[in-house]
Amino acid sequence: MIGFGVRLAVAGGREAAVRLVVTAAAVALGVGLLLATLAGVNAVNAQNARYAWLNSASPEATAGVPPSPDPLWATLGYERYEGRTITRVDVAATGPRSPVPPGIPRPPGPGEYYASPALTALLRTAPPGRLGDRYPGRRIGTIGPAALPSPDSLYVIAGASAAELSRAPGAAKVTAIATRTPSSCSSCNAGTNANGIDLILSVTAAALLFPVLIFIGTVTRLVATRREQRFAAMRLVGATPRQISLVAAVESSVAAVAGTAGGFGLFFLFRTRLTALPLTGERFYAADLSLNPLQVALAAVGVPIGAMIAARLALRRVRISPLGVSRRVTPRPPRPYRLIPLVAGVAELAFFVGRRPDTTNGQIWAYLTGIFLMMGGLVVAGPWLTMAGSRVVARYARRPAALIAGRRLADDPKAGYRAVSGLVLALFVTSTAVGVINTMVAEEGLPESDAAARGTLVAEYSHGWTRTPGVPRASVPVSDQVLARLRSIPGVRGVMLIHTNPLGTTLSLGGPRPMVAGLMSCRELAGVPHFGRCAAGADVVSVPPDYVFDSERLPGTDWPAAALSSSRARRLPVQTVVVGTDGSASAVERARTVLAVAFPHREPAATVREMRANADTARLLRGYERLADVVIVVSLCIAGCALAASVVGGLNERKRPFSLLRLTGVRLATLGRAVVLESAVPLLANAVVATGAGFLAAGLFLRSQLDYPLHPPGIGFAVTVVAGLAVSLGVIAATLPLLRRITGPETARNE
């Protein structure tokens, strides 16, 4: 029987070949997406592991690693260049056995540095005054991939003397190179939380695989009618239920095995292109997108087994009776209880608002359960919503096409909803993804700041803020030469210095306690008018130490006078340098380079806009935006294919009734409008519910996980949804030429 099943699958003529190819293509698409998701999780973890060495100053990260007798002085900093982040590690060896960072053969000495390949290429093209001058000395090598999370990572490891680096702020003695990933280290600051990415990828996998499963089920039903009739005939000539089950399993397994092989082929074919999808904000190395043996076995063995199980379930009517295929009656209408799973999913997500699980695994289970319940609830509730819409159409029908469509949908709403279920789920996925990403960008993304925020460069040279009156903040001396170099840069409009305050005067910022104010010269403030003005007659004013962050509200602010002359203020140490520019990249980067050279091993300067938004968060958000685009495009494409397959399957099932209608005088155009209405009514009825459910799921997830209110999308989303629905109706219309070919007089004859 196994050989017979294989012959039926591959040697049954053109119809069998089409059936095999279509089913195998559906399985290949599902397997390819599954492998891509699994490889994405592996790539995130592999990339995150290469951040580990940056946390070598943490005792927790180096626990269990034998210490070296010669420690390594090191500082970790992040510079910026034209919107990109450069990771800078300054090191100083104290002996021949000092730990060596990965990717380099030895620690660099004073005046030496290693650069990553991406930074090396950038140094060749960028003007030295804008970037290269920040790294004086000579480049002695390239940092290897072992120390770089991504091929695009901008890293530099610079050498210094131990005497110099030991006095640098934030310097730490490193006795071992850390190997623990940031995800398993609570005190690790460098790197990403791969557990959080796993949560996003798990939701993404669910979002992608659900439409794929719908597609596979639709394609299976496309060929199920003919297979049921054939197996029923075999039962009539003496085949046992066990033999029928074996033949069906073998036939389905052939397509599943071919589809699984095709899925692996699709994965490896597009593997290189998948590396450009920055799920963490940076692209992957090709080797990161790998699969472990367990995952390979899961896909290679699990998918064919699943196909056999699906075949047995699909043909259960034939196993009951050889005449079961012919004895088909009108199914019972769906009941309102079908809304229960959807309501349960909403209730489950609502339960975790204010009760977010502490662990990432707990969050994955909590949110995935709610998402799965809502997606499954839409599938279960769809027939009831379709029936409700069909009754409205039938009640108000004024044309034969509307009456035929309404009665047909009311008679079998499950079949009507089945045709559009993929698109309904795609709308749910799209609404959820857009709602989450749009809100995260609005809450955490880089703001559309004013010109002052984009063009004002701030260098903070204090270490923490003090709220104790009379205790000044840490500071640095700023020479006249540095000020002259800054003011000579084309595009620099003014330089302001915020000095330490020996008077101990405080200003309230709305917090529980006042903060020690900084002192600023009114002459310097006049050169950069965006940040307020001095009180009448004042020579020096008191300003909040972080006041530049509120640049939108500062132009009309009058700062109080300080009991200090400008000549005395100029002799005070400086805690903050503020450089006002015209916002051009050249002026900002040249000023940033001057400050980096003048004050090495200090916190690098950043624009107000950069300081308002976390660079790592912004990078991740850009990755999530691209991921959302992928989910939306793939879901809509899969749903469109499922819709086309379902409409074709429905036409094949009803070709004889349609042929009889044509023989009785019904025009072909009337039948075409009826077919379109049969898909349009359940699509529109369920689209409203799916879109609303998607935004509700996004809002509950955001409130529970991030405590953010939902930010609704703009008009662009509405245009996208309307365009998607229009394309869906176009897909339905594209199948109508088949209606003429399959409803000829010869189809209406009795067999």
XYZ file of C-alpha atoms in Angstrom:
751
model
C 0.000 0.000 0.000
C 2.933 2.334 0.544
C 4.036 1.940 -3.064
C 0.462 2.420 -4.222
C 0.199 5.633 -2.215
C 3.411 6.951 -3.761
C 2.096 6.150 -7.253
C -1.144 8.014 -6.536
C 0.853 11.024 -5.396
C 3.312 11.265 -8.278
C 1.798 9.327 -11.184
C -1.833 10.318 -11.147
C -1.718 12.573 -14.153
C -1.798 16.335 -14.410
C -4.275 16.739 -11.552
C -2.075 14.758 -9.168
C 0.998 16.721 -10.211
C -0.744 20.035 -9.587
C -1.989 18.764 -6.238
C 1.512 17.659 -5.236
C 3.165 20.906 -6.337
C 0.623 23.183 -4.647
C 0.707 21.276 -1.353
C 4.504 21.044 -1.382
C 4.756 24.791 -2.057
C 2.542 25.571 0.944
C 4.616 23.308 3.191
C 7.868 24.776 1.844
C 6.734 28.289 2.665
C 5.779 27.300 6.199
C 9.002 25.371 6.811
C 11.111 28.197 5.389
C 9.509 30.731 7.728
C 9.862 28.364 10.686
C 13.566 27.838 9.981
C 14.118 31.567 9.515
C 12.503 32.269 12.885
C 14.560 29.607 14.672
C 17.742 30.864 13.010
C 16.835 34.409 14.005
C 16.647 33.403 17.664
C 20.034 31.668 17.358
C 21.522 34.715 15.635
C 20.334 37.080 18.349
C 21.907 34.908 21.032
C 25.156 34.498 19.077
C 25.392 38.235 18.490
C 24.645 38.971 22.116
C 27.428 36.627 23.270
C 29.993 38.830 21.509
C 29.014 41.742 23.759
C 30.170 39.797 26.821
C 33.770 41.054 26.860
C 32.613 44.657 27.200
C 31.314 43.801 30.695
C 34.664 42.539 31.969
C 34.691 45.189 34.719
C 31.705 43.456 36.346
C 32.654 40.810 38.942
C 29.415 38.989 38.157
C 30.303 38.740 34.458
C 33.780 37.323 35.177
C 32.701 34.904 37.892
C 34.386 31.538 37.384
C 37.108 32.895 35.041
C 40.654 32.543 36.480
C 42.052 36.042 37.214
C 45.274 37.306 35.705
C 48.114 38.484 38.014
C 48.610 41.568 35.799
C 45.356 43.537 35.640
C 44.315 45.593 32.647
C 43.136 49.165 33.172
C 40.154 49.851 30.926
C 37.420 52.393 30.252
C 34.307 51.907 28.131
C 32.690 54.796 26.276
C 30.316 55.466 23.407
C 30.996 58.188 20.864
C 28.741 59.360 18.095
C 29.308 60.228 14.497
C 26.504 61.375 12.187
C 23.865 59.379 14.035
C 25.977 56.233 14.477
C 27.436 54.966 17.745
C 31.132 54.174 18.074
C 32.130 51.891 20.953
C 35.492 52.962 22.347
C 37.534 50.867 24.770
C 40.737 52.411 26.185
C 43.145 49.882 27.734
C 46.480 49.929 29.502
C 48.349 46.741 30.298
C 50.212 46.540 33.626
C 52.282 43.503 32.737
C 52.968 40.807 30.166
C 50.113 38.623 31.429
C 47.389 41.275 31.314
C 44.081 40.018 29.866
C 43.727 40.504 26.121
C 40.334 41.516 24.667
C 39.039 39.137 21.984
C 39.676 39.910 18.350
C 43.193 41.352 18.838
C 46.578 39.637 19.399
C 47.784 41.933 22.206
C 46.713 45.079 24.060
C 47.684 48.258 22.200
C 50.295 50.520 23.722
C 50.163 54.312 24.093
C 49.613 55.917 20.687
C 48.280 52.686 19.132
C 44.798 51.481 18.396
C 42.823 48.735 16.687
C 39.697 49.512 14.675
C 36.874 47.341 13.397
C 36.594 46.860 9.618
C 33.552 49.150 9.402
C 35.278 51.901 11.402
C 38.468 51.497 9.350
C 36.479 52.083 6.173
C 34.783 55.089 7.766
C 38.116 56.597 8.832
C 39.342 56.403 5.234
C 36.406 58.434 3.905
C 35.602 60.864 6.748
C 37.606 64.107 7.024
C 40.146 63.790 9.888
C 38.822 66.898 11.604
C 35.406 65.298 11.894
C 36.454 61.826 13.063
C 40.045 60.642 12.610
C 41.607 63.202 14.945
C 39.772 61.594 17.857
C 42.165 58.640 17.637
C 45.704 60.035 17.608
C 48.565 57.647 16.931
C 48.592 54.805 14.443
C 46.307 51.921 13.688
C 48.191 48.669 14.274
C 45.515 46.169 13.242
C 41.894 45.249 12.717
C 39.544 43.937 15.389
C 38.398 40.415 14.553
C 34.799 39.141 14.468
C 35.162 37.513 17.911
C 34.808 40.966 19.506
C 32.257 42.450 17.092
C 28.515 41.828 17.360
C 27.966 42.761 13.720
C 29.949 43.328 10.506
C 28.763 46.959 10.741
C 29.934 47.485 14.350
C 32.045 50.600 14.853
C 34.601 49.598 17.506
C 37.983 51.000 18.505
C 40.389 49.647 21.130
C 42.897 52.396 21.970
C 46.041 52.115 24.056
C 47.146 54.381 26.901
C 49.643 54.347 29.730
C 48.615 52.786 33.013
C 49.458 55.990 34.889
C 47.164 58.025 32.609
C 44.269 55.601 32.430
C 44.204 54.789 36.139
C 43.239 58.425 36.804
C 40.508 58.482 34.156
C 36.900 58.702 35.380
C 35.211 55.315 35.318
C 38.445 53.366 34.856
C 38.352 49.809 36.184
C 40.874 47.077 36.830
C 40.078 44.097 34.633
C 41.557 40.806 35.789
C 39.673 38.527 33.364
C 37.689 38.783 30.138
C 33.986 38.167 30.737
C 32.227 35.338 28.942
C 28.722 35.603 30.441
C 26.180 37.049 28.054
C 24.353 40.250 29.054
C 21.088 38.300 29.251
C 22.427 36.231 32.165
C 24.145 39.088 34.001
C 22.123 41.582 36.021
C 25.028 44.040 36.398
C 26.045 43.990 32.713
C 25.392 47.271 30.931
C 26.804 46.536 27.464
C 24.805 44.460 25.018
C 21.156 43.722 24.487
C 18.677 41.672 26.434
C 18.322 38.666 24.178
C 15.434 37.442 26.308
C 13.450 40.504 25.283
C 14.303 39.911 21.624
C 13.218 36.284 22.041
C 9.859 37.585 23.260
C 9.491 39.739 20.141
C 10.567 36.872 17.865
C 8.175 34.467 19.581
C 5.278 36.822 18.913
C 6.583 37.300 15.360
C 6.755 33.549 14.816
C 3.169 33.211 15.958
C 2.166 36.094 13.692
C 3.842 34.483 10.683
C 3.053 30.820 11.274
C -0.673 31.280 11.860
C -1.315 32.597 8.317
C 0.967 29.862 6.979
C -1.081 27.187 8.746
C -4.232 28.736 7.314
C -2.627 28.652 3.865
C -1.631 24.997 4.197
C -5.123 24.110 5.394
C -6.670 26.015 2.492
C -4.474 24.298 -0.071
C -5.275 20.930 1.485
C -8.985 21.646 1.197
C -8.472 22.757 -2.412
C -7.674 19.172 -3.363
C -9.615 17.405 -0.621
C -12.868 17.002 -2.548
C -11.324 14.992 -5.363
C -9.279 12.878 -2.944
C -12.340 12.116 -0.819
C -14.251 10.933 -3.859
C -11.348 8.736 -4.953
C -10.874 7.188 -1.511
C -14.620 6.639 -1.174
C -14.538 4.683 -4.461
C -11.668 2.591 -3.091
C -13.767 1.806 -0.003
C -16.618 0.677 -2.221
C -14.377 -1.847 -4.001
C -13.194 -3.364 -0.744
C -10.383 -1.225 0.756
C -10.322 -1.207 4.546
C -10.243 1.993 6.636
C -6.691 1.169 7.713
C -5.556 0.837 4.102
C -7.239 4.106 3.171
C -5.552 5.827 6.107
C -2.173 4.421 5.080
C -2.575 5.500 1.460
C -3.700 8.993 2.527
C -0.796 9.307 4.948
C 1.727 8.220 2.321
C 0.283 10.573 -0.292
C 0.369 13.511 2.112
C 3.839 12.566 3.320
C 5.239 12.720 -0.207
C 4.090 16.330 -0.545
C 5.209 17.139 2.996
C 8.680 15.651 2.496
C 9.066 17.498 -0.798
C 7.827 20.711 0.841
C 10.155 20.275 3.799
C 13.107 19.865 1.461
C 11.939 22.937 -0.418
C 11.660 24.861 2.854
C 15.271 24.066 3.717
C 16.233 25.128 0.209
C 14.373 28.457 0.600
C 16.052 29.073 3.949
C 19.572 28.517 2.649
C 18.797 30.406 -0.567
C 17.692 33.533 1.307
C 19.955 33.064 4.333
C 22.417 35.716 3.178
C 19.634 38.219 2.641
C 18.221 37.480 6.079
C 21.453 38.743 7.641
C 20.486 42.249 6.538
C 17.351 42.148 8.710
C 18.548 44.038 11.828
C 16.357 42.518 14.520
C 18.674 44.033 17.134
C 19.476 47.173 15.158
C 22.574 45.655 13.530
C 22.823 43.013 10.833
C 24.127 39.539 11.541
C 27.090 37.548 10.377
C 26.013 34.772 8.003
C 27.323 32.147 10.434
C 25.012 33.485 13.148
C 21.932 32.408 11.197
C 22.500 28.724 11.880
C 20.374 25.826 13.055
C 21.281 23.284 15.701
C 20.702 19.544 15.141
C 17.588 19.496 17.316
C 15.962 22.262 15.283
C 16.847 20.547 12.018
C 15.353 17.290 13.265
C 12.243 19.099 14.511
C 11.554 20.561 11.081
C 12.670 17.578 9.009
C 10.697 14.984 10.977
C 7.967 16.971 12.676
C 6.466 18.548 9.558
C 5.877 15.262 7.641
C 4.420 13.679 10.787
C 2.131 16.669 11.182
C 1.067 16.314 7.548
C 0.139 12.654 8.089
C -1.931 13.567 11.141
C -3.667 16.306 9.162
C -4.446 13.855 6.363
C -6.053 11.409 8.766
C -8.178 14.169 10.259
C -9.143 15.562 6.849
C -10.398 12.198 5.582
C -12.223 11.074 8.697
C -15.561 11.175 6.843
C -14.322 8.585 4.342
C -13.191 6.288 7.150
C -16.659 6.417 8.716
C -18.456 5.270 5.609
C -17.629 4.956 1.892
C -20.803 6.926 1.194
C -19.976 9.630 3.740
C -18.715 11.975 1.043
C -22.017 11.968 -0.789
C -24.218 12.292 2.274
C -23.674 15.952 3.026
C -26.314 17.969 4.806
C -26.630 21.596 5.730
C -24.508 22.187 8.839
C -25.983 23.679 11.980
C -25.666 27.479 12.137
C -22.861 28.743 14.411
C -23.848 29.921 17.896
C -22.751 33.029 19.843
C -20.629 30.878 22.157
C -17.987 31.016 19.422
C -17.067 34.453 20.765
C -15.837 32.919 24.043
C -12.202 32.222 22.969
C -11.820 35.773 21.651
C -13.210 37.230 24.877
C -10.981 34.865 26.880
C -7.898 36.127 25.041
C -8.813 39.721 25.804
C -9.451 38.848 29.453
C -6.122 37.008 29.708
C -4.151 39.992 28.405
C -6.170 42.371 30.586
C -5.399 40.256 33.654
C -1.660 40.972 33.328
C -2.110 44.740 33.252
C -0.422 45.686 36.503
C 0.631 42.047 37.042
C 3.505 41.674 34.572
C 5.471 38.453 35.210
C 8.974 39.000 36.559
C 10.793 36.599 34.229
C 11.082 36.784 30.458
C 9.832 33.215 30.078
C 6.833 34.109 32.188
C 6.142 37.113 29.980
C 6.474 34.999 26.832
C 3.925 32.492 28.115
C 1.606 35.199 29.415
C 1.482 37.289 26.257
C 1.706 34.464 23.737
C -1.202 32.714 25.429
C -3.341 35.822 25.085
C -2.264 36.438 21.484
C -2.901 32.806 20.525
C -6.298 32.879 22.202
C -7.273 36.002 20.305
C -6.007 34.649 16.983
C -7.754 31.356 17.568
C -10.797 33.257 18.784
C -10.988 35.157 15.512
C -10.911 31.848 13.637
C -13.628 30.356 15.853
C -15.811 33.484 15.910
C -15.436 34.159 12.182
C -18.294 31.894 11.012
C -20.718 33.498 13.470
C -19.732 36.993 12.304
C -20.048 35.801 8.700
C -23.520 34.432 9.363
C -24.572 37.735 10.918
C -23.302 39.653 7.896
C -24.934 37.231 5.447
C -28.320 37.619 7.083
C -28.092 41.365 6.721
C -27.201 40.993 3.024
C -29.981 38.480 2.378
C -32.552 40.629 4.176
C -31.821 43.737 2.165
C -30.975 42.018 -1.148
C -32.414 43.728 -4.204
C -30.511 41.813 -6.890
C -30.145 38.092 -7.617
C -26.376 38.143 -6.971
C -26.830 39.525 -3.452
C -29.586 37.016 -2.714
C -27.501 34.078 -3.946
C -24.466 35.234 -1.950
C -26.477 35.889 1.208
C -28.285 32.540 1.127
C -25.087 30.680 0.302
C -23.220 32.296 3.240
C -26.116 31.710 5.611
C -26.246 28.069 4.540
C -22.528 27.427 5.163
C -20.861 30.383 6.953
C -17.834 28.232 7.852
C -16.950 27.799 4.201
C -17.518 31.502 3.561
C -15.242 32.550 6.401
C -12.640 29.941 5.490
C -11.931 31.799 2.252
C -10.957 35.016 4.037
C -9.592 33.681 7.340
C -5.982 34.245 6.262
C -6.632 37.893 5.463
C -8.536 38.409 8.702
C -5.582 37.086 10.693
C -3.232 39.228 8.610
C -5.268 42.308 9.548
C -5.096 41.323 13.216
C -1.329 40.829 13.007
C -0.885 44.091 11.116
C -2.972 46.091 13.594
C -1.133 44.610 16.575
C 2.321 45.185 15.080
C 1.551 48.729 13.942
C -0.011 49.608 17.296
C 2.978 48.351 19.299
C 5.693 49.780 17.051
C 3.957 53.122 16.545
C 3.590 53.541 20.310
C 7.190 52.537 21.066
C 8.496 54.973 18.474
C 6.299 57.744 19.893
C 7.371 57.048 23.479
C 11.025 56.076 23.080
C 12.128 57.026 19.603
C 14.206 59.970 18.571
C 11.945 63.030 18.823
C 11.457 65.505 16.042
C 13.287 68.167 18.002
C 13.671 71.846 17.276
C 16.728 73.247 15.518
C 18.375 74.156 18.823
C 18.158 70.564 20.071
C 19.587 69.188 16.831
C 22.426 71.692 16.627
C 23.392 72.182 20.266
C 26.296 70.046 21.434
C 26.631 69.366 25.172
C 29.682 67.942 26.947
C 29.010 66.914 30.554
C 32.251 66.732 32.560
C 30.685 66.122 35.955
C 30.088 62.734 37.503
C 26.583 62.676 38.810
C 24.469 65.522 40.101
C 24.550 66.752 43.667
C 21.454 67.959 45.470
C 23.394 68.988 48.551
C 23.649 72.782 48.904
C 27.221 74.008 48.984
C 28.654 70.859 47.361
C 29.842 71.688 43.824
C 29.863 69.194 40.990
C 33.018 67.728 39.497
C 34.570 69.813 36.734
C 37.440 70.295 34.267
C 39.548 73.308 33.291
C 38.838 74.670 29.818
C 41.736 76.541 28.245
C 41.484 79.561 25.960
C 43.056 77.470 23.177
C 40.177 74.986 23.293
C 37.620 77.793 23.216
C 39.431 79.401 20.283
C 39.422 76.146 18.299
C 35.716 75.683 18.957
C 34.798 79.216 17.926
C 36.889 78.975 14.761
C 34.860 76.059 13.391
C 32.575 77.153 10.529
C 28.968 76.839 11.667
C 29.651 77.323 15.403
C 27.566 80.282 16.621
C 28.579 80.379 20.247
C 30.163 78.531 23.144
C 28.705 78.613 26.656
C 30.453 77.375 29.792
C 28.511 76.309 32.872
C 30.853 76.761 35.825
C 30.784 75.158 39.238
C 28.979 77.206 41.860
C 31.023 78.076 44.967
C 28.066 80.111 46.269
C 25.950 76.976 46.753
C 22.777 78.643 45.414
C 20.068 76.221 44.364
C 17.228 76.129 41.884
C 14.150 73.964 42.161
C 13.401 71.757 39.152
C 10.105 70.459 40.425
C 11.726 67.527 42.230
C 11.606 66.701 45.928
C 14.780 68.734 46.640
C 16.481 71.684 44.913
C 19.667 71.188 42.916
C 22.888 73.182 43.092
C 22.810 75.648 40.216
C 25.540 76.234 37.667
C 26.883 79.682 36.773
C 26.921 81.156 33.269
C 28.209 84.372 31.781
C 25.532 86.583 30.240
C 27.860 87.542 27.403
C 28.172 83.895 26.371
C 24.434 83.322 26.763
C 23.727 86.210 24.406
C 25.570 84.317 21.649
C 23.169 81.381 21.891
C 19.738 82.975 22.480
C 17.804 79.701 22.267
C 18.498 78.975 25.932
C 16.921 81.932 27.654
C 18.210 85.346 28.684
C 19.719 87.046 31.680
C 17.748 89.111 34.119
C 18.062 92.847 33.613
C 21.458 94.150 34.699
C 22.894 90.679 35.442
C 26.499 89.791 34.549
C 26.369 86.133 35.672
C 23.204 84.048 36.136
C 22.296 80.827 37.905
C 20.997 78.042 35.670
C 19.905 74.462 36.380
C 22.746 72.087 35.539
C 20.619 70.158 33.043
C 18.582 73.029 31.703
C 19.619 72.548 28.052
C 17.307 69.518 27.854
C 14.256 71.804 27.951
C 15.256 73.885 24.951
C 11.671 74.228 23.656
C 10.617 76.144 26.789
C 13.773 78.210 27.335
C 13.815 81.069 24.772
C 11.662 83.326 26.960
C 13.115 82.350 30.349
C 14.800 85.003 32.509
C 17.523 83.432 34.651
C 18.198 84.973 38.086
C 21.368 86.955 38.644
C 24.215 85.448 40.694
C 26.266 87.451 43.188
C 29.442 86.918 41.217
C 31.341 88.895 38.576
C 32.063 87.461 35.140
C 35.818 87.872 35.630
C 35.699 85.668 38.714
C 33.346 83.181 37.042
C 35.822 82.696 34.175
C 38.400 81.420 36.683
C 36.047 78.770 38.030
C 36.232 75.169 36.777
C 33.760 74.112 34.103
C 31.223 71.337 34.584
C 29.426 71.596 31.222
C 30.398 72.923 27.787
C 27.550 73.927 25.465
C 28.362 74.560 21.792
C 25.684 76.163 19.637
C 25.964 75.315 15.925
C 23.920 75.791 12.793
C 22.995 72.097 12.935
C 25.230 71.034 10.056
C 26.973 67.653 10.370
C 30.330 69.272 9.695
C 30.035 71.790 12.544
C 28.667 69.263 15.032
C 31.264 66.572 14.305
C 34.236 68.976 14.218
C 33.212 70.462 17.561
C 32.731 66.971 18.951
C 36.226 65.995 17.801
C 37.837 69.094 19.366
C 36.221 68.255 22.719
C 37.182 64.572 22.461
C 40.854 65.464 21.869
C 40.924 68.135 24.590
C 39.268 65.926 27.220
C 40.215 62.284 26.618
C 38.640 59.498 28.654
C 35.663 61.742 29.457
C 32.016 61.336 28.538
C 31.809 62.235 24.828
C 29.796 65.248 23.729
C 26.317 64.713 22.320
C 23.598 66.892 20.869
C 20.539 67.632 22.972
C 18.480 65.476 20.638
C 20.863 62.547 21.052
C 20.874 62.918 24.821
C 17.089 62.941 25.017
C 16.769 59.604 23.277
C 18.634 56.442 24.149
C 20.748 55.447 21.145
C 20.429 51.710 21.806
C 16.667 52.005 22.149
C 16.443 53.979 18.918
C 18.524 51.316 17.142
C 16.289 48.537 18.414
C 13.183 50.465 17.412
C 14.466 50.798 13.868
C 14.991 47.040 13.855
C 11.476 46.465 15.182
C 10.050 48.766 12.524
C 11.719 46.692 9.814
C 10.524 43.516 11.501
C 6.971 44.867 11.576
C 7.229 45.665 7.866
C 8.305 42.072 7.203
C 5.418 40.686 9.262
C 2.905 42.893 7.470
C 4.165 42.164 3.951
C 4.594 38.416 4.477
C 1.238 38.060 6.240
C -0.619 39.908 3.492
C 1.143 37.922 0.736
C 0.373 34.598 2.417
C -3.199 35.670 3.075
C -3.632 36.729 -0.555
C -2.409 33.339 -1.758
C -4.725 31.581 0.700
C -7.648 33.705 -0.505
C -6.980 32.844 -4.142
C -6.652 29.135 -3.336
C -9.832 29.173 -1.276
C -11.878 30.931 -3.958
C -10.632 28.476 -6.592
C -11.475 25.570 -4.286
C -14.963 26.940 -3.699
C -15.543 27.309 -7.428
C -14.439 23.741 -8.071
C -16.784 22.448 -5.376
C -19.761 24.320 -6.869
C -19.065 24.039 -10.561
C -22.046 21.727 -11.147
C -24.609 23.942 -9.288
C -23.252 26.984 -11.112
C -23.507 25.141 -14.428
C -27.137 24.302 -13.706
C -27.823 27.950 -12.877
C -26.304 29.006 -16.190
C -28.498 26.464 -18.022
C -31.568 27.988 -16.367
C -30.674 31.419 -17.712
C -28.588 33.041 -14.966
C -26.038 35.339 -16.534
C -22.340 34.702 -15.961
C -21.905 38.270 -14.660
C -24.535 37.596 -11.988
C -22.648 34.512 -10.835
C -19.426 36.516 -10.803
C -20.949 39.197 -8.580
C -22.279 36.473 -6.279
C -18.786 34.967 -5.951
C -17.290 38.373 -5.144
C -19.999 39.100 -2.561
C -19.476 35.699 -0.941
C -15.898 36.730 -0.160
C -16.439 40.456 0.358
C -19.158 40.134 3.007
C -17.223 37.905 5.447
C -14.034 39.821 4.701
C -15.503 43.219 5.570
C -17.560 41.906 8.509
C -14.519 40.262 10.088
C -12.001 42.939 9.086
C -13.558 45.489 11.427
C -13.472 43.042 14.345
C -9.921 41.857 13.553
C -8.557 45.385 13.291
C -10.205 46.447 16.529
C -9.000 43.276 18.267
C -5.461 43.929 17.027
C -5.364 47.430 18.497
C -6.952 46.154 21.714
C -4.266 43.441 22.019
C -1.539 46.012 21.325
C -2.956 48.388 23.929
C -3.171 45.699 26.618
C 0.344 44.461 25.850
C 1.793 47.982 25.967
C 0.009 48.853 29.182
C 1.129 45.655 30.870
C 4.711 45.371 29.573
C 5.787 49.007 29.189
C 3.051 51.014 30.929
C 2.492 53.028 27.716
C -0.878 54.189 26.417
C -1.662 53.134 22.878
C -0.772 55.733 20.236
C -3.128 55.164 17.290
C -1.524 55.177 13.841
C -2.054 57.949 11.349
C -3.947 58.094 8.097
C -1.245 56.008 6.443
C -2.423 52.881 8.226
C -6.013 53.418 7.111
C -4.818 53.871 3.538
C -2.792 50.651 3.813
C -5.777 48.680 5.123
C -8.113 50.019 2.439
C -5.509 49.292 -0.229
C -5.056 45.763 1.135
C -8.790 45.119 1.038
C -8.949 46.493 -2.493
C -6.119 44.202 -3.579
C -7.931 41.279 -1.929
C -11.049 42.009 -3.945
C -8.815 42.208 -7.000
C -7.458 38.741 -6.195
C -11.031 37.445 -6.041
C -11.853 39.104 -9.340
C -8.755 37.543 -10.925
C -10.221 34.074 -10.324
C -13.476 34.849 -12.134
C -12.245 33.833 -15.624
C -12.089 30.304 -14.195
C -15.846 30.516 -13.640
C -16.539 30.527 -17.401
C -14.303 27.518 -18.045
C -15.684 25.263 -15.308
C -19.397 26.027 -15.679
C -19.995 24.823 -19.204
C -22.973 22.608 -20.161
C -20.851 19.450 -19.987
C -20.304 19.995 -16.237
C -24.034 19.859 -15.524
C -24.496 16.301 -16.785
C -25.220 13.514 -14.331
C -22.293 11.189 -13.680
